[in-house]
Coordinates of C-alpha atoms in Angstrom, one line a residue:
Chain A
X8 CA 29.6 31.2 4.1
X9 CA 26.9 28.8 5.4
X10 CA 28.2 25.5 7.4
X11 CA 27.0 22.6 5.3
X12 CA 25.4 19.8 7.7
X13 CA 27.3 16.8 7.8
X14 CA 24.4 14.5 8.0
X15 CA 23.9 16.5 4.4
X16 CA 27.4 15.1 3.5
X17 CA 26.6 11.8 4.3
X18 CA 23.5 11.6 2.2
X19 CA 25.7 12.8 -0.7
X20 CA 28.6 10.2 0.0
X21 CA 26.5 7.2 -0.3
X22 CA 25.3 8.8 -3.8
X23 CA 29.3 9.2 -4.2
X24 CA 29.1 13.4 -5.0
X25 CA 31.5 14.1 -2.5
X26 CA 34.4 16.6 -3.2
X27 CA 37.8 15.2 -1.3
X28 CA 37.5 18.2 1.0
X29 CA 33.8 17.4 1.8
X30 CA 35.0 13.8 2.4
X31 CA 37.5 15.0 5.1
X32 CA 34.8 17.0 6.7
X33 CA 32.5 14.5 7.0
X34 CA 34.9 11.7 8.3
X35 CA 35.9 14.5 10.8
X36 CA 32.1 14.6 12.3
X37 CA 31.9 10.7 12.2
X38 CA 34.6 11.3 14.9
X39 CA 32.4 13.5 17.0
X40 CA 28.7 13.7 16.2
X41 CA 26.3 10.7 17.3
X42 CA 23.8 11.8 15.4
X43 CA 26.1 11.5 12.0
X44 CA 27.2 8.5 13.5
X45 CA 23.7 6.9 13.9
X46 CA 23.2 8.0 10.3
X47 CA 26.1 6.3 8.7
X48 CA 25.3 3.1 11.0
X49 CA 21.7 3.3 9.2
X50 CA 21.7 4.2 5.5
X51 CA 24.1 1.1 4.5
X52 CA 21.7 -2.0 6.5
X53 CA 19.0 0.6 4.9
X54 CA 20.1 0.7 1.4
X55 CA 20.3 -3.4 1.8
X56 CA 16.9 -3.8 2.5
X57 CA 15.8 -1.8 -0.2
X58 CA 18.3 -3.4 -3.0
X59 CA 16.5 -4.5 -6.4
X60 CA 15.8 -8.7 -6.1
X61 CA 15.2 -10.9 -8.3
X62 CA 11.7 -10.8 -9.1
X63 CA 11.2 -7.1 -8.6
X64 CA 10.4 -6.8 -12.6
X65 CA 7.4 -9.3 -11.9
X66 CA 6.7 -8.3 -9.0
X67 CA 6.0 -4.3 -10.3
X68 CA 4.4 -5.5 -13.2
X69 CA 2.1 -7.0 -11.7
X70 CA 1.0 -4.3 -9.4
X71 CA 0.9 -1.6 -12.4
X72 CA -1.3 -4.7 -13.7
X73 CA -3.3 -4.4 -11.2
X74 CA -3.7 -0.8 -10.5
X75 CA -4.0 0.0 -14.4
X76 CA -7.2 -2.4 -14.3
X77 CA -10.1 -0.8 -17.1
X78 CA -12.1 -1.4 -13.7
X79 CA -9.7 1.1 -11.9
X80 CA -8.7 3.6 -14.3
X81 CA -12.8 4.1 -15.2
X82 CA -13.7 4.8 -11.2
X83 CA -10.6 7.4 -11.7
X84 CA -13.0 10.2 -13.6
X85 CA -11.4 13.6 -14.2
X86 CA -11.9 16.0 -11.2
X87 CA -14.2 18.2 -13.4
X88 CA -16.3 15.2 -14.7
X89 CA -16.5 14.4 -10.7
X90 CA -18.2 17.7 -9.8
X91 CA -20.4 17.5 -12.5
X92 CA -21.9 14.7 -11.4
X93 CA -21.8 15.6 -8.2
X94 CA -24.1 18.6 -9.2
X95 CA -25.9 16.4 -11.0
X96 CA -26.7 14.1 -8.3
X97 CA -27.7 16.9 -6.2
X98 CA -29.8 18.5 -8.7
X99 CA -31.8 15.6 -9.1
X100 CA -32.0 14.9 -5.2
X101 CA -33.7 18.2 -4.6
X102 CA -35.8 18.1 -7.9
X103 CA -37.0 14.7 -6.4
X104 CA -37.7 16.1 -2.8
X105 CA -39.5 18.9 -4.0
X106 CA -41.8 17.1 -6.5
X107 CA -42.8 14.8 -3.4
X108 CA -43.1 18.2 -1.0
X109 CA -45.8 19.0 -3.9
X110 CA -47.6 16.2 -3.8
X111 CA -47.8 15.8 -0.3
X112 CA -49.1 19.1 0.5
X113 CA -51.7 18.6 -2.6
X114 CA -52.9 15.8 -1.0
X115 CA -53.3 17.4 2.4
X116 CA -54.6 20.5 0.9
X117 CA -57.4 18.0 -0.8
X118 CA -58.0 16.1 2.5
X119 CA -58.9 19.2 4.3
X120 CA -61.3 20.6 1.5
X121 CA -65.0 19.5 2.1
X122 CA -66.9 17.3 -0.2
X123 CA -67.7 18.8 -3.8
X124 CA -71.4 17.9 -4.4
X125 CA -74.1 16.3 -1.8
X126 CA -74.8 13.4 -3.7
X127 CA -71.8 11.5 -2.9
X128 CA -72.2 13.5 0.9
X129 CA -72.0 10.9 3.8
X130 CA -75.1 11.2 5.6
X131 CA -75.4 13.6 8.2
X132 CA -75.0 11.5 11.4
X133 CA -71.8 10.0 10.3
X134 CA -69.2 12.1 11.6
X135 CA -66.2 13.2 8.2
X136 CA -62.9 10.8 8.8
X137 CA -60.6 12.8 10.5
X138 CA -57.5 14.0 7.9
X139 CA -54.7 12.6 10.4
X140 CA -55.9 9.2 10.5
X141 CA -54.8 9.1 6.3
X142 CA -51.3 10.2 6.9
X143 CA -50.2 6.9 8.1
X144 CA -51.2 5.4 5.0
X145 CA -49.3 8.0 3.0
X146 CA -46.0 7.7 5.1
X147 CA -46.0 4.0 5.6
X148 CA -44.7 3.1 2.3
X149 CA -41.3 4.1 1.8
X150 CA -40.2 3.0 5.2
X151 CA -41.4 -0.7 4.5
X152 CA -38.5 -1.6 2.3
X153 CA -35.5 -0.9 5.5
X154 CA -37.4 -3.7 6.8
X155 CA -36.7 -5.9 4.0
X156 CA -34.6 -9.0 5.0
X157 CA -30.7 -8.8 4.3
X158 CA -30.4 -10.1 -0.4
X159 CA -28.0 -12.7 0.8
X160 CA -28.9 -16.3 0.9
X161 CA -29.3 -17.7 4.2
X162 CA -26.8 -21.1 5.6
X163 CA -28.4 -24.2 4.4
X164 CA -29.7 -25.7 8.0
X165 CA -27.7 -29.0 7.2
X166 CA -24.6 -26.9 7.1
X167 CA -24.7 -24.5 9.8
X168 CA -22.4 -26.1 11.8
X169 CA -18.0 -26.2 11.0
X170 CA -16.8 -28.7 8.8
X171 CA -14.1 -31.3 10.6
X172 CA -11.6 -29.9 8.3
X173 CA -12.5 -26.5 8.5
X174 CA -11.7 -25.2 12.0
X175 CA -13.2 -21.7 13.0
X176 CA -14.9 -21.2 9.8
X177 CA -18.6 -22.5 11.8
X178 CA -18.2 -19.3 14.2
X179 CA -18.2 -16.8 12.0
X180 CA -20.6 -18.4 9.1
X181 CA -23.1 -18.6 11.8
X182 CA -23.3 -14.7 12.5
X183 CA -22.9 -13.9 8.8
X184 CA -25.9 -12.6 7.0
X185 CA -24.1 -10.2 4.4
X186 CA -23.4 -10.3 0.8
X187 CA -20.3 -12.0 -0.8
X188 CA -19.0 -8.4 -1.4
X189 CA -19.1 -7.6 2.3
X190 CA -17.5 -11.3 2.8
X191 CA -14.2 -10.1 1.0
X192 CA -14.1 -6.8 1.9
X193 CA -13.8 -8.3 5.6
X194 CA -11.1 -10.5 4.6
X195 CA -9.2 -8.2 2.7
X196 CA -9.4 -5.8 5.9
X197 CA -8.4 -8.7 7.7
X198 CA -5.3 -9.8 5.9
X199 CA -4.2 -6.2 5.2
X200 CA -4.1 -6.0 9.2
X201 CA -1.8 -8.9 9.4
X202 CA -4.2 -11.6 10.3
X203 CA -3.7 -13.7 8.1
X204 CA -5.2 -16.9 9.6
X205 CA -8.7 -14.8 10.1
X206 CA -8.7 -13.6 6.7
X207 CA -8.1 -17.3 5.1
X208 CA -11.2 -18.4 7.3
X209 CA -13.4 -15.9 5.7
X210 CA -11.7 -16.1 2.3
X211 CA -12.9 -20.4 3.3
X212 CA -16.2 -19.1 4.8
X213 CA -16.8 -17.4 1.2
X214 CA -16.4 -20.3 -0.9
X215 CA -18.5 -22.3 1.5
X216 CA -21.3 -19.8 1.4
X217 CA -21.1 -17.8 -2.2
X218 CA -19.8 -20.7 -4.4
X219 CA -21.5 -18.9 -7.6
X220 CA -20.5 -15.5 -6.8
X221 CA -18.5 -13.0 -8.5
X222 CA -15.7 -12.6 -5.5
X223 CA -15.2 -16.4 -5.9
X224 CA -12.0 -15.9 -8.4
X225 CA -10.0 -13.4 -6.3
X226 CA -10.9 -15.2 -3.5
X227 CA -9.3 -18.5 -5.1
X228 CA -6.1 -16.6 -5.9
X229 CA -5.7 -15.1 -2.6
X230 CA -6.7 -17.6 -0.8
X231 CA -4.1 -19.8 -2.7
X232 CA -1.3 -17.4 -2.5
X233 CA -2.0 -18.0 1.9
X234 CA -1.7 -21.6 1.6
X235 CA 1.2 -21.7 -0.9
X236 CA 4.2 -22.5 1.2
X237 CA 2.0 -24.4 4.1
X238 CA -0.6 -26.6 1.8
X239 CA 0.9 -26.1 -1.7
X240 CA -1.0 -29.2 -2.9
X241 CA -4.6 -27.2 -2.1
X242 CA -2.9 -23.9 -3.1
X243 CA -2.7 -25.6 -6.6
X244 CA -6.4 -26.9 -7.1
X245 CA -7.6 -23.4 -5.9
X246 CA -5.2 -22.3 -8.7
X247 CA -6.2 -24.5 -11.0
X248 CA -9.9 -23.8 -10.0
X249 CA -9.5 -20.0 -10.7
X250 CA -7.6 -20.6 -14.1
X251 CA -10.4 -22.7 -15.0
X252 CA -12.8 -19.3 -14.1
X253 CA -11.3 -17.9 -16.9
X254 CA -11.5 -14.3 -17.5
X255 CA -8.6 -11.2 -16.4
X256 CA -7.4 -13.4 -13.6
X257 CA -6.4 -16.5 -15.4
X258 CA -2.7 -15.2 -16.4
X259 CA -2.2 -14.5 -13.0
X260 CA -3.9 -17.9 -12.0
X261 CA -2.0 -19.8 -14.6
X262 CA 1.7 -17.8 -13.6
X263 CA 0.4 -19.4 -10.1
X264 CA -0.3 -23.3 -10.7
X265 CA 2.8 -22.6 -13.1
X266 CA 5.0 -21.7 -9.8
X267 CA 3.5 -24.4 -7.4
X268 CA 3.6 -27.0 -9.9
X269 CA 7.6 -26.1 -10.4
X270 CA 7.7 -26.2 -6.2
X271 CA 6.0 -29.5 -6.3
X272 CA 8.1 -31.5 -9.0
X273 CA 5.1 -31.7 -11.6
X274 CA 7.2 -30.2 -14.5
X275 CA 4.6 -31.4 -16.9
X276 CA 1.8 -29.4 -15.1
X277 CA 4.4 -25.8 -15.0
X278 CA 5.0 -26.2 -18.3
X279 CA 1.9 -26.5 -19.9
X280 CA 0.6 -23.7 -17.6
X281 CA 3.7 -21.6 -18.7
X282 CA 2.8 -22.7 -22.6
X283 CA -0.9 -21.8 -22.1
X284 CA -0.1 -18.4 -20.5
X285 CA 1.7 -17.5 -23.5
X286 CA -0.4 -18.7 -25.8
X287 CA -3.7 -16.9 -23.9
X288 CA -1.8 -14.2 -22.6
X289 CA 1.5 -13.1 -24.9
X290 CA 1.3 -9.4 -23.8
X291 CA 0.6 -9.5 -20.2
X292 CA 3.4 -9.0 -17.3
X293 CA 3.6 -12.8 -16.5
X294 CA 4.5 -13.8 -20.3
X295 CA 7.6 -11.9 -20.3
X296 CA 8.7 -13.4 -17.5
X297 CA 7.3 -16.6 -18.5
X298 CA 9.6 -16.7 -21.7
X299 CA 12.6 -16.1 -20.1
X300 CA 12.0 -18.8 -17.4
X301 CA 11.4 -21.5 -20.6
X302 CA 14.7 -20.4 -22.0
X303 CA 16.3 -20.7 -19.2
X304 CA 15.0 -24.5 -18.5
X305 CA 15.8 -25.3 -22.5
X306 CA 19.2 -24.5 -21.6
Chain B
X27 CA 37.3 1.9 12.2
X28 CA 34.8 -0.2 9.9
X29 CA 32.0 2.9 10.3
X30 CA 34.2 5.2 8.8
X31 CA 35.4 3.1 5.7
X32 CA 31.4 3.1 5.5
X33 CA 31.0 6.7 4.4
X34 CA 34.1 6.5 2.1
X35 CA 33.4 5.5 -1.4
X36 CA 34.4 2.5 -3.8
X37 CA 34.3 4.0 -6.9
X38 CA 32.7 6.9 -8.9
X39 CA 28.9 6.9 -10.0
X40 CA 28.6 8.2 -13.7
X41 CA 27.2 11.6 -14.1
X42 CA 23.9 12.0 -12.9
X43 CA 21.3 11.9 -15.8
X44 CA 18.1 12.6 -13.2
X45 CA 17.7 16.3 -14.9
X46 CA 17.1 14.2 -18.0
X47 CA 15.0 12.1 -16.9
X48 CA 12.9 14.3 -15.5
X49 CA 12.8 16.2 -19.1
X50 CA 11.5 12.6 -20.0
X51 CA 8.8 12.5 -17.4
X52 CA 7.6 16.1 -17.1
X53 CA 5.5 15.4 -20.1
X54 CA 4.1 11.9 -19.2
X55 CA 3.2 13.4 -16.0
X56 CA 0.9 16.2 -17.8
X57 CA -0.2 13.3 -20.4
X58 CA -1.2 11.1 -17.4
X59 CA -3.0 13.7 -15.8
X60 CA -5.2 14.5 -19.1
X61 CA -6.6 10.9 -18.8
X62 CA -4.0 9.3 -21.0
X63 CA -3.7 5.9 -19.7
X64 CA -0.6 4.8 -21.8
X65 CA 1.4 7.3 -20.4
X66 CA 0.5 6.6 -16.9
X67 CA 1.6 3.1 -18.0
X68 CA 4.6 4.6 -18.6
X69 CA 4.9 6.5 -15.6
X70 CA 3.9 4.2 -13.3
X71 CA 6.4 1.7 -14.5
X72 CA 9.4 4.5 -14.4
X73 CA 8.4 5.3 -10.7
X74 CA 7.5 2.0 -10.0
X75 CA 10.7 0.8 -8.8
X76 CA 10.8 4.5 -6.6
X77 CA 8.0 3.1 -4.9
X78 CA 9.2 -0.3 -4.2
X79 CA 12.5 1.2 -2.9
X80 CA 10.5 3.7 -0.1
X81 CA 8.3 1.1 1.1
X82 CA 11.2 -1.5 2.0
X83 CA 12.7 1.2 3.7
X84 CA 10.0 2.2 5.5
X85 CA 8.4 -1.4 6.5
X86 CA 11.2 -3.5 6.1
X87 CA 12.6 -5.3 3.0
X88 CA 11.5 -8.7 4.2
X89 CA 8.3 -7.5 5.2
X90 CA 5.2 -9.7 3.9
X91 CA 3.1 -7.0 2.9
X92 CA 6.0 -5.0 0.5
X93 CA 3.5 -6.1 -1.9
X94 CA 0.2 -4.9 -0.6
X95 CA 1.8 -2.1 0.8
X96 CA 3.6 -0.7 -2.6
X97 CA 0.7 -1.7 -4.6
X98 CA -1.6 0.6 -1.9
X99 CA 1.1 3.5 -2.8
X100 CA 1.0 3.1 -6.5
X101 CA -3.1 3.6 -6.1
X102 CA -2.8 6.6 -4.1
X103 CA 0.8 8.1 -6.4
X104 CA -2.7 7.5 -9.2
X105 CA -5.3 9.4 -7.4
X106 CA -2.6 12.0 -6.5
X107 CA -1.9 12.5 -9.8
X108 CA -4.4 15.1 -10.5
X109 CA -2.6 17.3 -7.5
X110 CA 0.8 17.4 -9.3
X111 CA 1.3 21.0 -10.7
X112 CA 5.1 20.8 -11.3
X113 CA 6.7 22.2 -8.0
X114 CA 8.9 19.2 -7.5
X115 CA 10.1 16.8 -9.8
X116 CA 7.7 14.0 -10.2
X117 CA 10.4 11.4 -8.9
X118 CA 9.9 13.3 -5.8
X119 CA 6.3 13.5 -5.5
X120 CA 5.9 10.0 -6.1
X121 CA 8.1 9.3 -3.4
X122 CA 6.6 11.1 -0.9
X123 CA 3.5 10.4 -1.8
X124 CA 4.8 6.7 -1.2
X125 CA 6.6 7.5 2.1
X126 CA 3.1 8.6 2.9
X127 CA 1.0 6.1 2.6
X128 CA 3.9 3.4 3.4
X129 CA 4.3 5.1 7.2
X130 CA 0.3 5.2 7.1
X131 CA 0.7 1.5 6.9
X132 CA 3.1 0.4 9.3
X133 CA 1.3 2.7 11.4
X134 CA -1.9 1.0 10.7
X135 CA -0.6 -2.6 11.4
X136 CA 1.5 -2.0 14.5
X137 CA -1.9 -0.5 16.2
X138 CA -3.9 -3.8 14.7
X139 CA -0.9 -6.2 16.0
X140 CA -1.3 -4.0 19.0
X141 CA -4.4 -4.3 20.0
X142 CA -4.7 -8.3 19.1
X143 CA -1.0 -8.8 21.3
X144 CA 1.0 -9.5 18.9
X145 CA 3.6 -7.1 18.1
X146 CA 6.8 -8.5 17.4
X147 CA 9.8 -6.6 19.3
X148 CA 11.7 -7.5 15.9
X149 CA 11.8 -6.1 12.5
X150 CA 11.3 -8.8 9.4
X151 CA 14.8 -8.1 7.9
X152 CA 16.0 -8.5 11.9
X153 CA 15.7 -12.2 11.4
X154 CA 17.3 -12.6 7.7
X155 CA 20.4 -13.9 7.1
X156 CA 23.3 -12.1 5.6
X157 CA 26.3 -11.9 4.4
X158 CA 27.5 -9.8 7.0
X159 CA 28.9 -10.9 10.3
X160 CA 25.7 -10.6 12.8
X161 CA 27.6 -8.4 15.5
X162 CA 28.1 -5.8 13.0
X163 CA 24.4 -5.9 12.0
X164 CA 23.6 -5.1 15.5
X165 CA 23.7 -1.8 15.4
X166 CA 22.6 -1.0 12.5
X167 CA 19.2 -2.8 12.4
X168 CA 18.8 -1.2 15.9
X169 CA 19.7 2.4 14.3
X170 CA 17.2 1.3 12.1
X171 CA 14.4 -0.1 14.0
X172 CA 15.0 3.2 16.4
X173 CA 14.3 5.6 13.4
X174 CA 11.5 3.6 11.7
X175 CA 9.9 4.0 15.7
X176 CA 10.2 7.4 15.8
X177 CA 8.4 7.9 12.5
X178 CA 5.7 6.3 14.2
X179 CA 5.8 8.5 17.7
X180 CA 6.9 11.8 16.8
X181 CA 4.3 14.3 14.7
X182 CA 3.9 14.0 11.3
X183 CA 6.0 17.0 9.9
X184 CA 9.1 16.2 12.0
X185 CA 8.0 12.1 11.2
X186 CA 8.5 13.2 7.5
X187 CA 11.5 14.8 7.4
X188 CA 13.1 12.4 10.0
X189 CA 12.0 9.4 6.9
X190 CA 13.1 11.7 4.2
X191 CA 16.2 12.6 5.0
X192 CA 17.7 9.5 7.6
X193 CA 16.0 6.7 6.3
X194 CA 15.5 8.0 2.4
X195 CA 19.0 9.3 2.7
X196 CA 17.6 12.4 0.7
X197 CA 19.3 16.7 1.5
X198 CA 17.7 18.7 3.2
X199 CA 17.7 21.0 0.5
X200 CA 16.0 18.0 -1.4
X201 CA 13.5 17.4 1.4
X202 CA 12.6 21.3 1.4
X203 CA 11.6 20.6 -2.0
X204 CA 9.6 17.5 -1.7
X205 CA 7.8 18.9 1.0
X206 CA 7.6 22.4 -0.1
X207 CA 8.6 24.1 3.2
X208 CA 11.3 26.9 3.4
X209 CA 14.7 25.1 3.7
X210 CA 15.1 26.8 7.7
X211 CA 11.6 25.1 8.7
X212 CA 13.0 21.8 7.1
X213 CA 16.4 22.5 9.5
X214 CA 14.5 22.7 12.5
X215 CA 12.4 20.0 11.8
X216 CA 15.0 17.8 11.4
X217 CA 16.8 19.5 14.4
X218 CA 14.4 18.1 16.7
X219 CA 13.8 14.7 15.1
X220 CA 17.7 14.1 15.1
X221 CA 17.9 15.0 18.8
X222 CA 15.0 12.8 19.7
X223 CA 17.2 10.0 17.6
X224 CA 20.0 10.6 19.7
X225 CA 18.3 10.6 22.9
X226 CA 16.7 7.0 22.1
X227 CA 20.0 5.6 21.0
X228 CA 21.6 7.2 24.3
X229 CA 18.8 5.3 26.4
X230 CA 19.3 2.0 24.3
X231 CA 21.8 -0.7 26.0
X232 CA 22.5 -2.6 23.0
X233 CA 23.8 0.7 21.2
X234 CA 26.7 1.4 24.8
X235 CA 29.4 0.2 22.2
X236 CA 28.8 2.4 19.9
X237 CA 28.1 5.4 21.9
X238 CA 31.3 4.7 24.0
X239 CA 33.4 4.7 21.0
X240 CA 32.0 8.5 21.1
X241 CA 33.1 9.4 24.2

C-alpha cells in the first residue's frame, strides 16, 4: 500500500475531500512535520489573497476585451497559414536576390566586353575607363537610404526646453528622435517594470511631441488611469479627451470619466457618461456593469 | 491549537462537477483552436477567472499589476492554444500556462526594482488590512513571502512544482499531470523544493514560534 503524502492531504482538505480517517492522518503530521505545517500556515493567507472581489466580473471582461481585439485575434494566423507565409517570404527574398545577382554580373560581363563598332571608338590615345571605377556608381544606391534622417518630426526649437509644470519630461524629449510608436512602446516597458513615474513622463512626453498621432488615445487612457487617485481632476479631462477620440476606446474612456466623475461628486457628469455608454456601447463589458450600477443608484 | 482547526473543515463542498465541465470545454478548446473566435470568447471567459486566481497567488492579491499581469497570461493561454492536444484538462493547461508567465513576471520586476534600488522587503497584501488579528498573519504572509522567494531562486522544474502544489494547493498526482512528468519525478521535485522551504523557515527569526511549537 503506498503512504499517501500528507502535504497531499492537506491540498485535499482545503477542497474538503477528506475521508475522517485521512483527516486524523493529516492532523497527526501537523503535530510533527514542519513542512506540512508551513503548508497549512500558507494555503489559508493564500486562498485570501486570491478570493473573487468585487469588480473581478469587470475587471475580466475587460481583459478578454482586450485580448479578443479584431487587431489581436488577426496577428493570431493559424500555424499553417504562418509557414506559408513564411515560405512565401523566403521565396520571394531569394527570387529577388538572384534577379539582382543577374543583373549585376550582366552588367560587369558588358563592362568588360570591348566596344562593338569603331565609329563610336574613343580615339586611340585616350586610355578605356577602367571597369572598377563604375562599381561605385552601381553599389552606391541602395545604401543611401540608411542614411536617411529618422520620419519623426523634430522638437519645435521654442519648445525644447521642460515645461514649469512638466518636471523631467525636458530630459528625455531632448534625446528623443523616434517615432510615436517607439514613444509608447518605451513607456509601456517602463510601467510594466514598475516605474510608474518614468512611464507617465513619456506617456506626457508623447502628447507634447505626437499630439496627432495614432498612440495619442491609449496614451490618454493610460496616462489617466496613473493620475487617477493622485490628480483625478486631470485624470478626467484626459478621459474626457480620449472619449471625445471616439472610436474602440471610448466605452472604456466613457466607463473612466464615468468612475472619476462618481469620485469627484459630479453625479451629473457619471451619469450621462454611464447613459452614453449604454446608448453607444449596449453590448460591451462596461454596459453590463454600467446597468447594474444605475439600478443600484435608482434605488 | 488555531493551525490545526485550520486544516479541519466547516462544512461539505457539493459534489465536484469539474469532470463535467471539462466535457463542456473539451470542445470549445478544439473550436478555439480551429480559429473560432466565439468559442475562445467562451473559453477565455470560463478560464478567466483560473487565471485571475494564479496570478494573485503568485504576485500578490494586492499587487498593482494583477491586471497587467493576468491580462499578459490570458495573451500567452491565446497563443498557447494551438499547443493544446488534450493531455491535461484545459483548466489545467491554462493554469500553468498562467503560473508561467505570472512567475516570469514577478521575476521580471523584482530584477527591474533590483537594479533601480528599490525592492520592497514587503509583499503588497503584507501591508493590507484584515480581518484577522495581525500576530496571526505573521506567519503566514512570511510562509508566504518564503515560498513565493523560492520560486524565484530555485530552478525552474523544482520552481514549478514548489508553485503548483504549495502555493496552488494542487496533488501531486495533479501536478504530474499538468506538467506531464512521471508522478516519482514530480515526488522528488517537490522533495527538494519542500526541504529547501524548510530550511529557509528554520533560518528565519520571525518564524522561532512556530518552529518551537515543533519541537
Amino acid at each position: 500500500m503506498s503512504q499517501v503524502d500528507p502535504t497531499d492531504l492537506l491540498c485535499r482538505s482545503r477542497r474538503e475531500e477528506l475521508t475522517p480517517d485521512e483527516q486524523r492522518s493529516l492532523n497527526e503530521s501537523l503535530t510533527y512535520s514542519l513542512e506540512v505545517k508551513l503548508m497549512n500556515e500558507m494555503l489559508p493567507e493564500l486562498e485570501r489573497q486570491s478570493r473573487v472581489r468585487s469588480g473581478d466580473d469587470l475587471l475580466l471582461a475587460r481583459i478578454n476585451a482586450r485580448v479578443l481585439s479584431p487587431a489581436r485575434i488577426s496577428q493570431r494566423a493559424p500555424a499553417r497559414r504562418r509557414g506559408l507565409r513564411i515560405a512565401l517570404m523566403a521565396a520571394a527574398v531569394v527570387l529577388v536576390a538572384g534577379l539582382a545577382g543577374a543583373w549585376l554580373g550582366a552588367v560587369r560581363q558588358k563592362r568588360a566586353l570591348p566596344p562593338p563598332s569603331s565609329s563610336v571608338a574613343p580615339p586611340p590615345s585616350a586610355k578605356p575607363s577602367p571597369p572598377v571605377r563604375l562599381m561605385p556608381a552601381i553599389a552606391t544606391p541602395p545604401a543611401e537610404p540608411s542614411f536617411s534622417p529618422v520620419t519623426a518630426p523634430a522638437p519645435p526649437p521654442a519648445s525644447s526646453g521642460a515645461s514649469p509644470g512638466r518636471a523631467g519630461v525636458g530630459a528625455p524629449k531632448a534625446a528623443f528622435l523616434g517615432s510615436a510608436s517607439e514613444l509608447f512602446a518605451r513607456a509601456n516597458l517602463r510601467r510594466r517594470q514598475g516605474r510608474a513615474r518614468e512611464a507617465a513622463q513619456l506617456y506626457e512626453l508623447l502628447l507634447e511631441l505626437f499630439p496627432s498621432s495614432r498612440e495619442v488615445g491609449p496614451t490618454r487612457l493610460a496616462l489617466g488611469k496613473y493620475l487617477q487617485r493622485a490628480e483625478p481632476a486631470r485624470a478626467l479631462a484626459l478621459y474626457r479627451a480620449a472619449a471625445g477620440g471616439g472610436g474602440a476606446l471610448r466605452a472604456e474612456a466613457l466607463w473612466g470619466v464615468s468612475e472619476i466623475a462618481a469620485s469627484l461628486r459630479e453625479r451629473s457628469v457619471s451619469e450621462q457618461a454611464l447613459a452614453d455608454l449604454l446608448r453607444e456601447f449596449p453590448d460591451s463589458p462596461y454596459a453590463e456593469v454600467a446597468r447594474a450600477r444605475r439600478s443600484d443608484g435608482a434605488r | 491549537m488555531h493551525w490545526m482547526l485550520r486544516a479541519l473543515p466547516l462544512r461539505r463542498a457539493p459534489a465536484p462537477s469539474g469532470s463535467r465541465v471539462e466535457e463542456e470545454l473539451s470542445p470549445l478548446a478544439r473550436a478555439a483552436i480551429d480559429g473560432d473566435v466565439a468559442a475562445l470568447r467562451t473559453l477565455l471567459s470560463a478560464v478567466g477567472p483560473n487565471i485571475l486566481r494564479v496570478v494573485r497567488r503568485v504576485i500578490g492579491g494586492s499587487h498593482p499589476d494583477v491586471e497587467d499581469v493576468a491580462q499578459e497570461c490570458a495573451v500567452e493561454f491565446v497563443s498557447a492554444l494551438s499547443r493544446f492536444r488534450g493531455e491535461s484538462s484545459i483548466r489545467h493547461f491554462a493554469a500553468r500556462v498562467a503560473l508561467r508567465t505570472a512567475m516570469n513576471a514577478r521575476r521580471r520586476q523584482r530584477a527591474a526594482k533590483r537594479n533601480h534600488g528599490m525592492l520592497d522587503e514587503r509583499d503588497a497584501d503584507e501591508t493590507a488590512g484584515a480581518d484577522t488579528p495581525p500576530d496571526a498573519l505573521v506567519a503566514s504572509r512570511v510562509c508566504v513571502r518564503l515560498a513565493r522567494e523560492l520560486c524565484d531562486a530555485l530552478p525552474p522544474p523544482q520552481a514549478e512544482a514548489l508553485a503548483l502544489h504549495c502555493v496552488l494547493g494542487y496533488t501531486m498526482s495533479e501536478v504530474a499531470a499538468i506538467c506531464g512528468a512521471p508522478l516519482e519525478t514530480v515526488r522528488s521535485r517537490l522533495r527538494t523544493a519542500k526541504a529547501a522551504l524548510v530550511a529557509h523557515a528554520l533560518a528565519d527569526p520571525r518564524l522561532r514560534d512556530l518552529v518551537e511549537e515543533m519541537a
